[in-house]
Coordinates of C-alpha atoms in Angstrom, one line a residue:
X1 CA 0.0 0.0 0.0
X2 CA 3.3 2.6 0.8
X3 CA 4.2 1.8 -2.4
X4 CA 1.4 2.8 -4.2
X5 CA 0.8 5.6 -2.2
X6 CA 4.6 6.4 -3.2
X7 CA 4.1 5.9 -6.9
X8 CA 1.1 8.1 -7.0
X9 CA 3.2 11.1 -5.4
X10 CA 5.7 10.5 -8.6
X11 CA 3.6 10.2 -11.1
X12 CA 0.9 12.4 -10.0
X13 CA 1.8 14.8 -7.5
X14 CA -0.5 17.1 -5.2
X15 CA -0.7 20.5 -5.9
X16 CA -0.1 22.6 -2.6
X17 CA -3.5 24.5 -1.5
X18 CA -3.0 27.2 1.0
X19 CA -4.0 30.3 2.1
X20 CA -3.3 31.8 -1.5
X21 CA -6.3 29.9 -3.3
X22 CA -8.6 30.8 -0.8
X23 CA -7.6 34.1 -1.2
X24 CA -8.1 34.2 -4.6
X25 CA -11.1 32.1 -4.2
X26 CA -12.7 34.8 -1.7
X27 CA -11.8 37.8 -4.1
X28 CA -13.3 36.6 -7.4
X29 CA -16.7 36.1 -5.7
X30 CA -19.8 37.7 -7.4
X31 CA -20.2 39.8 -4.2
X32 CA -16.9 41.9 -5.1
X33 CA -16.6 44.7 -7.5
X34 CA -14.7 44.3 -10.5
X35 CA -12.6 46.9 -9.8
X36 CA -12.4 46.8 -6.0
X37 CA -8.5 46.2 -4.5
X38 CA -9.8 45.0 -1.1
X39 CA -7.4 41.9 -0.2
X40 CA -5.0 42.4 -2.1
X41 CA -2.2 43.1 0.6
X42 CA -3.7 40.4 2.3
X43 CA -2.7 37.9 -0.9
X44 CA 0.7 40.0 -1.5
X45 CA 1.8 38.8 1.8
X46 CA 0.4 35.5 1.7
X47 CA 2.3 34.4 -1.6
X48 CA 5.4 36.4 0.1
X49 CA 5.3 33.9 3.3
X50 CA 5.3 30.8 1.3
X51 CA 8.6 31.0 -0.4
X52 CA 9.2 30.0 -3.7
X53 CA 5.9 27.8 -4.3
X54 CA 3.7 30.6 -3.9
X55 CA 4.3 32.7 -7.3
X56 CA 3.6 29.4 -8.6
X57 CA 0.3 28.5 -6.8
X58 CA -1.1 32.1 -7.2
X59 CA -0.9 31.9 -10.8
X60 CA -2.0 28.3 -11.1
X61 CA -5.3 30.0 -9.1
X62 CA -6.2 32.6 -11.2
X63 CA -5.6 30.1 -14.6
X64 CA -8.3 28.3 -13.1
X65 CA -10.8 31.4 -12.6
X66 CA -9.4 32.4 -16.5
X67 CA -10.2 29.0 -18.0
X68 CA -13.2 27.9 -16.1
X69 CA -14.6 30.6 -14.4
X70 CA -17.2 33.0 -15.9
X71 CA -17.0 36.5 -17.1
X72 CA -16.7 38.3 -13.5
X73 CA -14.4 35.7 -12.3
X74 CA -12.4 36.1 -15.3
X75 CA -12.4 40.1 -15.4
X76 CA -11.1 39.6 -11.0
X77 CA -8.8 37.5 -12.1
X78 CA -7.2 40.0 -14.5
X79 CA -7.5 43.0 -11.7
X80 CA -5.7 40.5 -9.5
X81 CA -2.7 39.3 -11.7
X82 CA -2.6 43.4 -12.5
X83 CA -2.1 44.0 -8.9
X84 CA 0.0 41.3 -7.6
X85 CA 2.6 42.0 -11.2
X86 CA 2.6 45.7 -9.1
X87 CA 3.2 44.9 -5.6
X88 CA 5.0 41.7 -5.2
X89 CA 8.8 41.6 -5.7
X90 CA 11.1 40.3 -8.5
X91 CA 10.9 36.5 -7.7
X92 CA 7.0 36.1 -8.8
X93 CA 7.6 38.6 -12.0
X94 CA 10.0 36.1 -13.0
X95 CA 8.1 32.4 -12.3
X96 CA 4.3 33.7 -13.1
X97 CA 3.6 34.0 -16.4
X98 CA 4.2 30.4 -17.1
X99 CA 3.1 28.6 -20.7
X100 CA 0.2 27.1 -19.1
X101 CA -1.0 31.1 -18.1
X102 CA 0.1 32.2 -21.7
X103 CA -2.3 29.5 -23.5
X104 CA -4.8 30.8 -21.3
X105 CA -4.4 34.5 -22.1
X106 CA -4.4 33.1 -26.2
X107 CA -7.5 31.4 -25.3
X108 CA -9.6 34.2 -24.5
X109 CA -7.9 36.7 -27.1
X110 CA -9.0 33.9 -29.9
X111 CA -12.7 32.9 -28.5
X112 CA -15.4 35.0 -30.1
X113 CA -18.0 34.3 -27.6
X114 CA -15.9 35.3 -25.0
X115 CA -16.9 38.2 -22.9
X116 CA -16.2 41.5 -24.7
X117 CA -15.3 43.3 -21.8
X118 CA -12.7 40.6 -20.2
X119 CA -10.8 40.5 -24.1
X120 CA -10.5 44.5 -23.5
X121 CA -9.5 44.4 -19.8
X122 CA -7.0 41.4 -21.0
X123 CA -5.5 43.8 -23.9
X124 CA -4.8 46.8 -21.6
X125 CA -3.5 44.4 -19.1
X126 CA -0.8 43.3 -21.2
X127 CA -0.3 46.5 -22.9
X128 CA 0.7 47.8 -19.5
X129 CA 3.0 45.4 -19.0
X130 CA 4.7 46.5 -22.1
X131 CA 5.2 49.8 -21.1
X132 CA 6.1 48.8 -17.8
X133 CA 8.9 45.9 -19.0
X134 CA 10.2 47.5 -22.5
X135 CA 13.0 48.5 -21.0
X136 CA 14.1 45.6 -18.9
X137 CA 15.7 43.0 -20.8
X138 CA 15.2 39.9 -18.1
X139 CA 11.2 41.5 -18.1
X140 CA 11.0 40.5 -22.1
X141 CA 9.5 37.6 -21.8
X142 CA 6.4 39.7 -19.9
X143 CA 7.0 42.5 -22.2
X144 CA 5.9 40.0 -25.3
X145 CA 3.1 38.8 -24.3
X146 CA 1.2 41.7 -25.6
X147 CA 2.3 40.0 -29.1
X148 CA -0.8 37.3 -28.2
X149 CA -3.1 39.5 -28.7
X150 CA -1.8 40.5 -32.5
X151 CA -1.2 36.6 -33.2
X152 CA -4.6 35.5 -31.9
X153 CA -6.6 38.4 -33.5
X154 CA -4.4 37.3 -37.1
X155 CA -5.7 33.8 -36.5
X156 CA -9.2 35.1 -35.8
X157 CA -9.1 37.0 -39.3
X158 CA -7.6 34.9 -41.2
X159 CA -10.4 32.3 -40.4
X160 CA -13.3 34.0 -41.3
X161 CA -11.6 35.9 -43.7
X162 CA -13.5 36.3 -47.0
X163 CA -12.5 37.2 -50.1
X164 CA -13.6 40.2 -51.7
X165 CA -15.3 40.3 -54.8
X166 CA -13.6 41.9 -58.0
X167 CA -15.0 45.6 -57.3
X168 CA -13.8 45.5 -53.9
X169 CA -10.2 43.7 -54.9
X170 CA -7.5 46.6 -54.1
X171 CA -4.4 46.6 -51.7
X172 CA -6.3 44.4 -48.9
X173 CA -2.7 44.6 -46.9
X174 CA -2.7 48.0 -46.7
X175 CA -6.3 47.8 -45.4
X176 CA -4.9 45.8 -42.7
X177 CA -2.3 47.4 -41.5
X178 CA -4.3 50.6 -41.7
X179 CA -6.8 48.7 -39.2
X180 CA -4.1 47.7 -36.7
X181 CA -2.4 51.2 -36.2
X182 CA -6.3 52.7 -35.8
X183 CA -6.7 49.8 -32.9
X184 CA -2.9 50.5 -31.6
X185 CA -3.4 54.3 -31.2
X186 CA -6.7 53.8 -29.7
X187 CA -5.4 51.4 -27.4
X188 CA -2.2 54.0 -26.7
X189 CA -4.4 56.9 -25.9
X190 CA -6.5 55.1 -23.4
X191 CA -3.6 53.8 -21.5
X192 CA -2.5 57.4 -21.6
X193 CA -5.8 58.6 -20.4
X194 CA -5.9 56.3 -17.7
X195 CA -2.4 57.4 -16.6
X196 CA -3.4 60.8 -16.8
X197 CA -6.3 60.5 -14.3
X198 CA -4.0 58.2 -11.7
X199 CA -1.5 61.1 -11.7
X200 CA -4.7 63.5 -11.2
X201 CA -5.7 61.7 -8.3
X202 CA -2.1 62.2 -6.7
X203 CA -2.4 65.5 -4.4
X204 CA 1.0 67.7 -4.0
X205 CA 2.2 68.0 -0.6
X206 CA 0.9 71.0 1.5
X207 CA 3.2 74.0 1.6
X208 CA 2.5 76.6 4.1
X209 CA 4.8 79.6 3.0
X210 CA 3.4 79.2 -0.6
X211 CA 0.0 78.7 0.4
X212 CA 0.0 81.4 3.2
X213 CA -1.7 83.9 1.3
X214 CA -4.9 82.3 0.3
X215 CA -5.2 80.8 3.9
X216 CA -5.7 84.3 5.5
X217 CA -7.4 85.1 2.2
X218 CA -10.2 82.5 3.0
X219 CA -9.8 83.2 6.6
X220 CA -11.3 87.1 6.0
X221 CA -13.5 85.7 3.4
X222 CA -15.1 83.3 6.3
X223 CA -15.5 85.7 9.3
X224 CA -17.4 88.6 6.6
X225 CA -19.6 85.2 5.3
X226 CA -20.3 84.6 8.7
X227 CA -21.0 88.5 10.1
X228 CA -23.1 89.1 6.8
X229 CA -25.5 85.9 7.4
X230 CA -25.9 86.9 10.9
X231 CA -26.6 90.6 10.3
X232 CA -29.0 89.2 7.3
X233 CA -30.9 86.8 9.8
X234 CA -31.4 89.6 12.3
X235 CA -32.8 91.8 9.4
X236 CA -35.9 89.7 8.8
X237 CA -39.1 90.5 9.9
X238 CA -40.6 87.2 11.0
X239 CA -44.1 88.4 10.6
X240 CA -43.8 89.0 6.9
X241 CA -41.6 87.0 5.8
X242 CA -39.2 83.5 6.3
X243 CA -35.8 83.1 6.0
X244 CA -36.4 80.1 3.0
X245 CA -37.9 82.9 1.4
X246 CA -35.0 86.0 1.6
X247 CA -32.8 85.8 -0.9
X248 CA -30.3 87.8 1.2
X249 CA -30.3 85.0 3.9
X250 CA -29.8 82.1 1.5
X251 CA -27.2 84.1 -0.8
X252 CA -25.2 84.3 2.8
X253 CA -25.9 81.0 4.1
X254 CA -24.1 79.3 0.4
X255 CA -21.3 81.7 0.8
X256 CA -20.5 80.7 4.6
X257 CA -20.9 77.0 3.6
X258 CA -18.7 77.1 0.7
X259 CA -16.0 79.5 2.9
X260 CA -16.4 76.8 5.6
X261 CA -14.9 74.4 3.4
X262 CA -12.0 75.9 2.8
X263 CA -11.4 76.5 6.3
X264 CA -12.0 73.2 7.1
X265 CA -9.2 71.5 4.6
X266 CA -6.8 73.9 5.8
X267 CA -7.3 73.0 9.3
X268 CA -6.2 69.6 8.6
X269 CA -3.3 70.9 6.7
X270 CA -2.2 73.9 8.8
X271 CA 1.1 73.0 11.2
X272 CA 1.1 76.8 12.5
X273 CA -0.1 77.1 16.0
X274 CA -0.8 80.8 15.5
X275 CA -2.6 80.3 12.1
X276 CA -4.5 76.9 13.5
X277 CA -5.6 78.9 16.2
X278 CA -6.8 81.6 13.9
X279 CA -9.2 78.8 11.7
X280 CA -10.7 77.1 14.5
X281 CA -12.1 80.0 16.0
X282 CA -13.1 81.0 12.3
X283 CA -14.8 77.9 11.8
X284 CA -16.5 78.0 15.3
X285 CA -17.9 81.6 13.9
X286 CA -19.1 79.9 11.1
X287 CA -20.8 77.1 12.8
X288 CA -22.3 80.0 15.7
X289 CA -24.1 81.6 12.5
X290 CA -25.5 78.9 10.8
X291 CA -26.8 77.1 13.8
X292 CA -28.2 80.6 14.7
X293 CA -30.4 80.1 11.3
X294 CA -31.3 76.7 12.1
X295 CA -32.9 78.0 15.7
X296 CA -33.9 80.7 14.0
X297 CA -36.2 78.7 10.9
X298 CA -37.1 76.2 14.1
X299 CA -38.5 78.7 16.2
X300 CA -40.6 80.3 13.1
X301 CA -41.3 76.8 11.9
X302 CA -42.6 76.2 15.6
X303 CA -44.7 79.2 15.7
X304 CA -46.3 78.8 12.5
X305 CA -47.2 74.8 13.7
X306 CA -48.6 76.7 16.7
X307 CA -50.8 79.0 14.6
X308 CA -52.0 76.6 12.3
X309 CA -53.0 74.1 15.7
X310 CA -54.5 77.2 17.3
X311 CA -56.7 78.1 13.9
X312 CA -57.8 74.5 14.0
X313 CA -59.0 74.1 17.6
X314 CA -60.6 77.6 17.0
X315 CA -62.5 76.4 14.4
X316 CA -63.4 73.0 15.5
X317 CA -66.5 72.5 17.4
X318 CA -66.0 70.4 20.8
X319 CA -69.3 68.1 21.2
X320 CA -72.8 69.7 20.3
X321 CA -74.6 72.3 22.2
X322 CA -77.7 70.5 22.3
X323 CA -76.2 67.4 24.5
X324 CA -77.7 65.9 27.8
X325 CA -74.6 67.0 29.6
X326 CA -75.1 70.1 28.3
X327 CA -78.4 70.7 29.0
X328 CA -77.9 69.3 33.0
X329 CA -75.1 71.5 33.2
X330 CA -76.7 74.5 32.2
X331 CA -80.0 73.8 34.6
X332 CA -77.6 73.5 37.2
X333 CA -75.8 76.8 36.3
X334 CA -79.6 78.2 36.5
X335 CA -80.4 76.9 39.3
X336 CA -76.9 78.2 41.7
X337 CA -77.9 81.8 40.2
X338 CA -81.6 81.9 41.6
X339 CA -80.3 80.4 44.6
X340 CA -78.3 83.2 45.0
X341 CA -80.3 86.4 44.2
X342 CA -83.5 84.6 46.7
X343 CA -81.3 84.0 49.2
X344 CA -81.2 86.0 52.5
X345 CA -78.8 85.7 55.2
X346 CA -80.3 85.5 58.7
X347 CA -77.6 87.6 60.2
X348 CA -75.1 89.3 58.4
X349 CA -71.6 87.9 59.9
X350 CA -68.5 90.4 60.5
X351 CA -65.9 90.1 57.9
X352 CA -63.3 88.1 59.9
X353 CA -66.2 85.4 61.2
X354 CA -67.1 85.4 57.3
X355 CA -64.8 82.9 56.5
X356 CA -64.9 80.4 59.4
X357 CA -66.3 76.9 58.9
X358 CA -67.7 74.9 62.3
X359 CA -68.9 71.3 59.9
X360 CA -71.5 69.7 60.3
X361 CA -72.2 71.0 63.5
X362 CA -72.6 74.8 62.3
X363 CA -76.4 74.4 61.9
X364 CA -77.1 74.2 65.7
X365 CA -74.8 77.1 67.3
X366 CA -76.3 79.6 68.8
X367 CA -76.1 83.6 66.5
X368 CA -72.4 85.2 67.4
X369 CA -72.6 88.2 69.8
X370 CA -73.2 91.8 68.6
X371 CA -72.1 94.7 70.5
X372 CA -74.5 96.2 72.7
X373 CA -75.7 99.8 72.6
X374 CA -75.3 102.4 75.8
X375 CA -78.6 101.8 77.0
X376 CA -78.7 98.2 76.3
X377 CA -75.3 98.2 78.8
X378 CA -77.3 100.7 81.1
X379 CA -80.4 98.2 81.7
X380 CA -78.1 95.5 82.3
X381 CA -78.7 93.7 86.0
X382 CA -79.4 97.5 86.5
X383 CA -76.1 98.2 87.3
X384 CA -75.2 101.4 84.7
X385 CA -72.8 100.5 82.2
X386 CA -72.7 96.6 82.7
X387 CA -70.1 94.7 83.1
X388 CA -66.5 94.5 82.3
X389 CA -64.1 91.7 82.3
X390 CA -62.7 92.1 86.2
X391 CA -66.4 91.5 87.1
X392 CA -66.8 88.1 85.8
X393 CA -62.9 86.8 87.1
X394 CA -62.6 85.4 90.8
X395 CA -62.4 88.2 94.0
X396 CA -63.9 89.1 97.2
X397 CA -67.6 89.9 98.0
X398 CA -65.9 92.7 99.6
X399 CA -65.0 94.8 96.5
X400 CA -68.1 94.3 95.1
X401 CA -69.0 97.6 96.9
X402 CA -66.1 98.8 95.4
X403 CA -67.2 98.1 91.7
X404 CA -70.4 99.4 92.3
X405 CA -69.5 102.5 93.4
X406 CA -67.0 103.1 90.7
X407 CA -69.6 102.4 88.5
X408 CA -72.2 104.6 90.0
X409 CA -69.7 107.1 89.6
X410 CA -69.2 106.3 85.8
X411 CA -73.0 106.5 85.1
X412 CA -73.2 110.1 87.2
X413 CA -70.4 111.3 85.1
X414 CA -72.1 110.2 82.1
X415 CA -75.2 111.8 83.0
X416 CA -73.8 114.7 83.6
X417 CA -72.3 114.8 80.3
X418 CA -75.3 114.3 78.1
X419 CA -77.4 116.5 79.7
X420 CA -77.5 120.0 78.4
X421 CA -78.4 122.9 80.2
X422 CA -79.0 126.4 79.8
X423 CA -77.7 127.7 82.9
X424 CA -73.7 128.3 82.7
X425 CA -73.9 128.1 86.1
X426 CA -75.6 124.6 86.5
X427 CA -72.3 123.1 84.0
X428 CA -69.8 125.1 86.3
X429 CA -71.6 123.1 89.4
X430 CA -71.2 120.2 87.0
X431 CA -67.7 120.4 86.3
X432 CA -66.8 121.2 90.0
X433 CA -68.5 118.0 90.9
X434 CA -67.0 115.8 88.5
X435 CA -63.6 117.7 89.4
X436 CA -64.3 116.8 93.1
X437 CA -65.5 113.0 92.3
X438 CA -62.3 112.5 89.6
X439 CA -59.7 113.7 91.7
X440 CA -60.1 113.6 95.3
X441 CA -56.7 114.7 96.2
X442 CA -57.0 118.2 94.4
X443 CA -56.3 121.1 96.0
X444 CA -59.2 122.6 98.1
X445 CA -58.5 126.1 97.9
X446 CA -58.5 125.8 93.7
X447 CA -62.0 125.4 93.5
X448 CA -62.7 128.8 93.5
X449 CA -60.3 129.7 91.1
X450 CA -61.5 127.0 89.1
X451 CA -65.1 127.1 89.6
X452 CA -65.8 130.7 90.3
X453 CA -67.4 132.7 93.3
X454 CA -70.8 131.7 94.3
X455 CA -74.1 133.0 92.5
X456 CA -75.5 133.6 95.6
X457 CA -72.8 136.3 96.8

């Protein structure tokens, strides 16, 4: 059994399989855009790490995806051989392009019903490598193979060529080579083309001496765009108009946005500290004015929501006047209004009780007290002037004497008050005797200057 096993690794070897097919495998998926260069480092480094069989297994991969794949797979398999002939070093330039690879490359240059856009990506393929190897003698062998396109198109002519009749026999070789130097220029000018756009696409490096001028050119140009929108946002008159429809506003708002971009690619560029400080606060300007015209368009936005809501309820009519609830609610209405013009209050209450609220209870207390007149006070227990508070507090029976006579005195005083008489000498008796009962430590002898001789002297 060993030595079978041992005679089929002579005679028919294994071809290694490693990461490097299932790289190429993964990129020339129908997923993948034709033209994308995603993996690629990923395969450079693969076929890198395995030495000298992995220039040889990468192109026995994408022969595979060339001879039996279909038309994307074919077209990946071209971008890839393209990029790998780029990137990897001098080792798989020399081993790839193999016979086996060439008789592929002849076999889609000769098939008619191959894919028109795989034969054109396979000629500008090779015609790059031309270019590219021309001038590197141990690179001739990859230079030529741009000569299998010519050979397999000579083929392709010469079998389903037809020969002319006698009015259209001239100098059919001339004709031919006419035909190939119209297809070899056009070929030429779009490799050029396509050089031209990659060296397009490659941005000079920043200088900031050069460039110094138009930085602080766009800086100015900024801070006015961003001082003339805010002075045009603070011009409009909200009630009349909107700022989507001033001209001013919006002719300000595209200049700050288009200033705002310069200012933005040189702060990426910019190395200056005194100049970087300069175009962020520039661009912070920027970005103050235009989010002061977003608020600006929200809040009128907002108000005009608000009037249209407003318009709406105002309009609408909230349940019909002619409902039960209605109805019940205005009887009830009614009925608290009559309640309050028949009403009468037994008492009227002061303005301090007004308020006060006993419960449930409140029905059965007794009316509050009123203050009494002078003769009410008078006819009280007949003592004249009633009562204050020391005569309801805890004392003696003894100064009840006391009390009485102080109020006797009160009620004499009184008396003598309110009566009016015409006899001056009667109210100068008066007066002496309320002078004699008010202060009974007076002097004695200043009655007479007080009071006055006697009538009857």
């Amino acid at each position: 059994m060993s030595a079978l096993n041992f005679a089929r690794q002579v005679f028919n070897p294994e071809k290694p399989h490693s990461s490097i097919t299932d790289w190429v495998d993964i990129l020339t998926v129908s997923s993948i855009e034709e033209e994308a260069y995603d993996g690629i480092p990923e395969l450079v480094e693969s076929i890198n790490l395995q030495g000298t069989t992995g220039p040889a297994e990468a192109s026995r991969a994408l022969r595979k995806k060339l001879k039996h794949g279909n038309p994307h797979q074919q077209y990946r398999s071209l971008v890839l051989l393209k990029a790998l002939v780029e990137n990897c070093d001098d080792r798989f330039h020399h081993t790839f392009a193999d016979n086996q690879l060439i008789d592929a490359f002849r076999a889609i240059a000769a098939d008619r019903n191959a894919d028109k856009r795989v034969q054109k990506k396979l000629k500008l393929v090779l015609l790059s490598w031309q270019e590219q190897f021309k001038s590197e003698p141990s690179m001739r062998h990859v230079a030529d193979l741009y000569l299998i396109i010519k050979d397999s198109r000579r083929e392709l002519e010469n079998a389903l060529y037809v020969p002319p009749s006698k009015a259209e026999t001239g100098d059919p070789k001339k004709k031919k080579e006419e035909a190939r130097e119209k297809e070899r220029e056009r070929l030429r000018s779009e490799e050029d083309e396509r050089k031209r756009k990659k060296a397009k696409t490659r941005r000079q490096p920043f200088n900031f001496e050069q460039e110094k001028p138009k930085v602080l050119a766009s800086i100015a140009e900024a801070s006015q765009a961003s001082s003339n929108l805010v002075n045009a946002i603070i011009l409009v008159n909200p009630e009349k108009e909107s700022l989507l429809t001033n001209e001013r506003v919006q002719d300000c708002l595209e200049i700050a946005k288009q200033a705002r971009k310069a200012i933005v690619r040189y702060v990426q560029l910019v190395e200056n500290e005194e100049v970087i400080g300069v175009l962020i606060e520039t661009n912070d300007r920027i970005i103050t004015a235009l989010e002061m015209y977003d608020q600006a368009q929200a809040a009128l936005q907002d108000k005009a929501d608000t009037k249209d809501i407003t318009s709406g309820l105002a309009g609408t009519r909230l349940g019909g006047s002619t409902g039960e609830l209605t109805r019940l609610q205005d009887r009830q209405r009614a009925e608290v209004e009559k309640a309050k013009q028949t009403h009468t209050p037994p008492f009227e209450a002061h303005p301090d009780l007004q308020d006060l609220d006993f419960g449930a209870s409140s029905s059965k207390l007794p009316p509050p007290l009123r203050p009494m007149n002078m003769g009410d006070r008078d006819d009280e227990q007949g003592v004249p002037g009633g009562g204050s508070l020391s005569d309801f507090s805890d004392y003696e029976s003894s100064d009840e004497d006391m009390h009485n006579n102080r109020a006797w005195s009160r009620y004499e005083n009184k008396q003598e008050y309110i009566t009016v008489s015409d006899d001056s000498d009667d109210a100068k008796i008066g007066i002496r005797r309320r002078v004699e009962e008010e202060n009974p430590f007076a002097d004695p002898f200043a009655d007479q200057v007080v009071v006055g001789p006697s009538k009857h002297l």
